[in-house]
PDB file of C-alpha atoms and ligand atoms in Angstrom:
ATOM      1  CA  UNK A   1      -0.011   0.036   0.056  1.00 68.00           C
ATOM      2  CA  UNK A   2       1.284   3.508  -0.827  1.00 83.00           C
ATOM      3  CA  UNK A   3       3.276   4.999   2.024  1.00 93.00           C
ATOM      4  CA  UNK A   4       3.828   1.689   3.833  1.00 94.00           C
ATOM      5  CA  UNK A   5       7.322   0.558   4.700  1.00 92.00           C
ATOM      6  CA  UNK A   6       9.070  -1.436   1.939  1.00 93.00           C
ATOM      7  CA  UNK A   7      11.132  -4.390   3.145  1.00 92.00           C
ATOM      8  CA  UNK A   8      13.780  -3.902   0.414  1.00 96.00           C
ATOM      9  CA  UNK A   9      14.126  -0.079   0.866  1.00 98.00           C
ATOM     10  CA  UNK A  10      17.382   1.259   2.461  1.00 98.00           C
ATOM     11  CA  UNK A  11      15.801   4.386   3.729  1.00 98.00           C
ATOM     12  CA  UNK A  12      12.739   2.589   5.255  1.00 98.00           C
ATOM     13  CA  UNK A  13      15.408   0.564   7.199  1.00 98.00           C
ATOM     14  CA  UNK A  14      17.032   3.828   8.433  1.00 98.00           C
ATOM     15  CA  UNK A  15      13.538   5.028   9.535  1.00 98.00           C
ATOM     16  CA  UNK A  16      12.960   1.706  11.430  1.00 97.00           C
ATOM     17  CA  UNK A  17      16.453   1.742  12.952  1.00 97.00           C
ATOM     18  CA  UNK A  18      17.460  -1.515  11.182  1.00 97.00           C
ATOM     19  CA  UNK A  19      20.323   0.361   9.483  1.00 97.00           C
ATOM     20  CA  UNK A  20      22.255   2.932  11.445  1.00 98.00           C
ATOM     21  CA  UNK A  21      22.646   6.498  10.275  1.00 98.00           C
ATOM     22  CA  UNK A  22      24.035   9.726  11.777  1.00 98.00           C
ATOM     23  CA  UNK A  23      20.723  11.404  12.507  1.00 98.00           C
ATOM     24  CA  UNK A  24      20.860  15.167  12.950  1.00 98.00           C
ATOM     25  CA  UNK A  25      17.098  15.953  13.187  1.00 98.00           C
ATOM     26  CA  UNK A  26      13.923  14.084  13.573  1.00 98.00           C
ATOM     27  CA  UNK A  27      10.204  15.238  13.473  1.00 98.00           C
ATOM     28  CA  UNK A  28       6.973  13.307  13.677  1.00 98.00           C
ATOM     29  CA  UNK A  29       6.957  12.785   9.954  1.00 98.00           C
ATOM     30  CA  UNK A  30      10.696  13.075   8.854  1.00 98.00           C
ATOM     31  CA  UNK A  31      14.255  11.989   9.613  1.00 98.00           C
ATOM     32  CA  UNK A  32      17.427  13.951   8.572  1.00 99.00           C
ATOM     33  CA  UNK A  33      20.731  12.171   8.528  1.00 99.00           C
ATOM     34  CA  UNK A  34      24.295  12.787   7.090  1.00 98.00           C
ATOM     35  CA  UNK A  35      24.939  11.394   3.574  1.00 98.00           C
ATOM     36  CA  UNK A  36      27.383   8.439   3.810  1.00 98.00           C
ATOM     37  CA  UNK A  37      29.261   9.809   0.732  1.00 98.00           C
ATOM     38  CA  UNK A  38      29.202  13.600   1.306  1.00 98.00           C
ATOM     39  CA  UNK A  39      29.590  15.895  -1.721  1.00 98.00           C
ATOM     40  CA  UNK A  40      30.056  19.043   0.303  1.00 98.00           C
ATOM     41  CA  UNK A  41      30.999  19.985   3.870  1.00 98.00           C
ATOM     42  CA  UNK A  42      27.302  19.843   4.749  1.00 98.00           C
ATOM     43  CA  UNK A  43      25.469  17.090   2.975  1.00 98.00           C
ATOM     44  CA  UNK A  44      22.377  15.957   4.805  1.00 99.00           C
ATOM     45  CA  UNK A  45      19.362  13.881   3.476  1.00 99.00           C
ATOM     46  CA  UNK A  46      15.898  14.683   4.698  1.00 99.00           C
ATOM     47  CA  UNK A  47      13.370  11.923   4.185  1.00 98.00           C
ATOM     48  CA  UNK A  48       9.719  11.329   4.939  1.00 98.00           C
ATOM     49  CA  UNK A  49       9.105   8.401   7.278  1.00 98.00           C
ATOM     50  CA  UNK A  50       6.478   7.168   4.865  1.00 98.00           C
ATOM     51  CA  UNK A  51       7.661   5.436   1.682  1.00 98.00           C
ATOM     52  CA  UNK A  52       7.079   7.153  -1.685  1.00 98.00           C
ATOM     53  CA  UNK A  53       9.445   6.599  -4.518  1.00 98.00           C
ATOM     54  CA  UNK A  54      10.176  10.266  -5.272  1.00 98.00           C
ATOM     55  CA  UNK A  55       9.377  13.746  -4.283  1.00 98.00           C
ATOM     56  CA  UNK A  56       6.516  14.329  -6.756  1.00 98.00           C
ATOM     57  CA  UNK A  57       4.601  11.176  -5.731  1.00 98.00           C
ATOM     58  CA  UNK A  58       5.009  12.154  -2.084  1.00 98.00           C
ATOM     59  CA  UNK A  59       3.685  15.627  -2.789  1.00 98.00           C
ATOM     60  CA  UNK A  60       0.705  14.241  -4.768  1.00 98.00           C
ATOM     61  CA  UNK A  61      -0.224  11.877  -1.941  1.00 98.00           C
ATOM     62  CA  UNK A  62       0.904  13.681   1.214  1.00 98.00           C
ATOM     63  CA  UNK A  63       1.294  17.382   0.515  1.00 98.00           C
ATOM     64  CA  UNK A  64       1.698  18.216   4.190  1.00 98.00           C
ATOM     65  CA  UNK A  65       4.563  15.739   4.620  1.00 98.00           C
ATOM     66  CA  UNK A  66       6.189  17.043   1.472  1.00 98.00           C
ATOM     67  CA  UNK A  67       6.035  20.501   3.076  1.00 98.00           C
ATOM     68  CA  UNK A  68       7.455  18.996   6.316  1.00 98.00           C
ATOM     69  CA  UNK A  69      10.460  17.718   4.309  1.00 99.00           C
ATOM     70  CA  UNK A  70      11.096  21.284   3.095  1.00 98.00           C
ATOM     71  CA  UNK A  71      10.682  22.786   6.492  1.00 98.00           C
ATOM     72  CA  UNK A  72      13.113  20.398   7.918  1.00 98.00           C
ATOM     73  CA  UNK A  73      15.563  21.013   5.100  1.00 98.00           C
ATOM     74  CA  UNK A  74      15.547  24.691   5.994  1.00 98.00           C
ATOM     75  CA  UNK A  75      16.018  23.842   9.698  1.00 98.00           C
ATOM     76  CA  UNK A  76      19.041  21.679   8.814  1.00 98.00           C
ATOM     77  CA  UNK A  77      20.566  24.591   6.848  1.00 98.00           C
ATOM     78  CA  UNK A  78      20.021  26.890   9.928  1.00 98.00           C
ATOM     79  CA  UNK A  79      21.484  24.187  12.307  1.00 98.00           C
ATOM     80  CA  UNK A  80      24.506  23.832  10.060  1.00 98.00           C
ATOM     81  CA  UNK A  81      24.915  27.669   9.702  1.00 98.00           C
ATOM     82  CA  UNK A  82      24.840  27.414   5.908  1.00 98.00           C
ATOM     83  CA  UNK A  83      21.683  29.463   5.639  1.00 97.00           C
ATOM     84  CA  UNK A  84      23.685  32.774   5.463  1.00 97.00           C
ATOM     85  CA  UNK A  85      26.197  31.535   2.819  1.00 96.00           C
ATOM     86  CA  UNK A  86      23.731  29.675   0.613  1.00 97.00           C
ATOM     87  CA  UNK A  87      22.791  26.083   0.132  1.00 98.00           C
ATOM     88  CA  UNK A  88      20.939  23.843  -2.277  1.00 98.00           C
ATOM     89  CA  UNK A  89      17.913  21.569  -1.764  1.00 98.00           C
ATOM     90  CA  UNK A  90      17.924  18.848  -4.458  1.00 98.00           C
ATOM     91  CA  UNK A  91      15.480  16.075  -5.184  1.00 98.00           C
ATOM     92  CA  UNK A  92      17.050  13.828  -7.863  1.00 98.00           C
ATOM     93  CA  UNK A  93      14.134  12.206  -9.649  1.00 98.00           C
ATOM     94  CA  UNK A  94      14.682   9.130 -11.840  1.00 98.00           C
ATOM     95  CA  UNK A  95      17.834   7.228 -12.619  1.00 98.00           C
ATOM     96  CA  UNK A  96      18.732   9.528 -15.444  1.00 97.00           C
ATOM     97  CA  UNK A  97      18.971  12.383 -12.942  1.00 97.00           C
ATOM     98  CA  UNK A  98      21.161  10.292 -10.593  1.00 95.00           C
ATOM     99  CA  UNK A  99      18.492   8.933  -8.275  1.00 98.00           C
ATOM    100  CA  UNK A 100      19.786   5.683  -6.807  1.00 98.00           C
ATOM    101  CA  UNK A 101      17.512   5.291  -3.691  1.00 98.00           C
ATOM    102  CA  UNK A 102      13.809   5.194  -4.621  1.00 98.00           C
ATOM    103  CA  UNK A 103      12.519   6.562  -1.295  1.00 98.00           C
ATOM    104  CA  UNK A 104      11.814  10.327  -1.546  1.00 98.00           C
ATOM    105  CA  UNK A 105      14.723  12.447  -0.193  1.00 98.00           C
ATOM    106  CA  UNK A 106      15.967  15.939  -0.150  1.00 99.00           C
ATOM    107  CA  UNK A 107      19.717  16.567  -0.383  1.00 98.00           C
ATOM    108  CA  UNK A 108      20.773  19.620   1.648  1.00 98.00           C
ATOM    109  CA  UNK A 109      24.145  20.738   0.329  1.00 98.00           C
ATOM    110  CA  UNK A 110      26.263  23.670   1.449  1.00 98.00           C
ATOM    111  CA  UNK A 111      29.465  24.838   3.034  1.00 98.00           C
ATOM    112  CA  UNK A 112      31.284  25.404  -0.249  1.00 97.00           C
ATOM    113  CA  UNK A 113      30.753  27.248  -3.508  1.00 96.00           C
ATOM    114  CA  UNK A 114      28.051  25.601  -5.630  1.00 96.00           C
ATOM    115  CA  UNK A 115      28.194  25.820  -9.445  1.00 95.00           C
ATOM    116  CA  UNK A 116      25.222  26.744 -11.551  1.00 96.00           C
ATOM    117  CA  UNK A 117      23.916  25.043 -13.636  1.00 95.00           C
ATOM    118  CA  UNK A 118      24.717  21.737 -11.823  1.00 92.00           C
ATOM    119  CA  UNK A 119      26.185  18.899 -13.819  1.00 83.00           C
TER     120      UNK A 119
HETATM  121  P1  LIG B   1      20.203   9.803  -4.831  1.00 59.30           P
HETATM  122  O1  LIG B   1      21.421   9.312  -5.715  1.00 59.30           O
HETATM  123  O2  LIG B   1      19.735  11.119  -5.104  1.00 59.30           O
HETATM  124  O3  LIG B   1      19.156   8.746  -4.886  1.00 59.30           O
HETATM  125  O4  LIG B   1      20.754   9.886  -3.326  1.00 59.30           O
HETATM  126  C1  LIG B   1      20.978   8.790  -2.539  1.00 59.30           C
HETATM  127  C2  LIG B   1      21.987   9.180  -1.551  1.00 59.30           C
HETATM  128  O5  LIG B   1      22.016   8.279  -0.438  1.00 59.30           O
HETATM  129  C3  LIG B   1      23.494   9.206  -2.063  1.00 59.30           C
HETATM  130  O6  LIG B   1      23.995  10.584  -1.951  1.00 59.30           O
HETATM  131  C4  LIG B   1      24.179   8.243  -1.171  1.00 59.30           C
HETATM  132  O7  LIG B   1      25.487   8.621  -0.846  1.00 59.30           O
HETATM  133  C5  LIG B   1      23.333   8.178   0.033  1.00 59.30           C
HETATM  134  N1  LIG B   1      23.356   6.949   0.860  1.00 59.30           N
HETATM  135  C6  LIG B   1      23.325   5.688   0.481  1.00 59.30           C
HETATM  136  N2  LIG B   1      23.321   4.807   1.488  1.00 59.30           N
HETATM  137  C7  LIG B   1      23.409   5.556   2.544  1.00 59.30           C
HETATM  138  C8  LIG B   1      23.413   5.288   3.975  1.00 59.30           C
HETATM  139  N3  LIG B   1      23.409   3.979   4.486  1.00 59.30           N
HETATM  140  N4  LIG B   1      23.429   6.301   4.867  1.00 59.30           N
HETATM  141  C9  LIG B   1      23.453   7.516   4.453  1.00 59.30           C
HETATM  142  N5  LIG B   1      23.419   7.944   3.077  1.00 59.30           N
HETATM  143  C10 LIG B   1      23.358   6.974   2.150  1.00 59.30           C
HETATM  144 ZN1  LIG B   2      11.406   3.441   1.697  1.00 59.30          ZN
END
């Protein structure tokens, strides 16, 4: 059923605690943890606790939780003190855009100069 935990999903296992992560924030609906392969001094992933394969399907089914992910992404940026220097919130969507984990997640990247357009 949509939104239910998926047994083969890495990020569902982080939500359940079956796989460890360096959690930096948690809310009723979201978890934020450090990316295992950071691409910037701050690289945190914010995920909904419910399982949807990407950001658009999350927003279509659970718009309030999609908003919670964005609110928490902003809170991470403030916690990490990158809100004053600038940061990026990224939702890779589809394998052609580099998505490798099909549980919706926001990347929060900052702490270094960020090129535009991204590669
Ligand atoms: P994406 O490529 O947009 O799907 O992002 C998936 C991200 O998850 C990548 O940046 C990975 O480095 C990260 N990742 C994969 N496994 C873990 C893990 N066990 N803990 C934290 N981050 C992870
Ligand atoms: Zn999942």
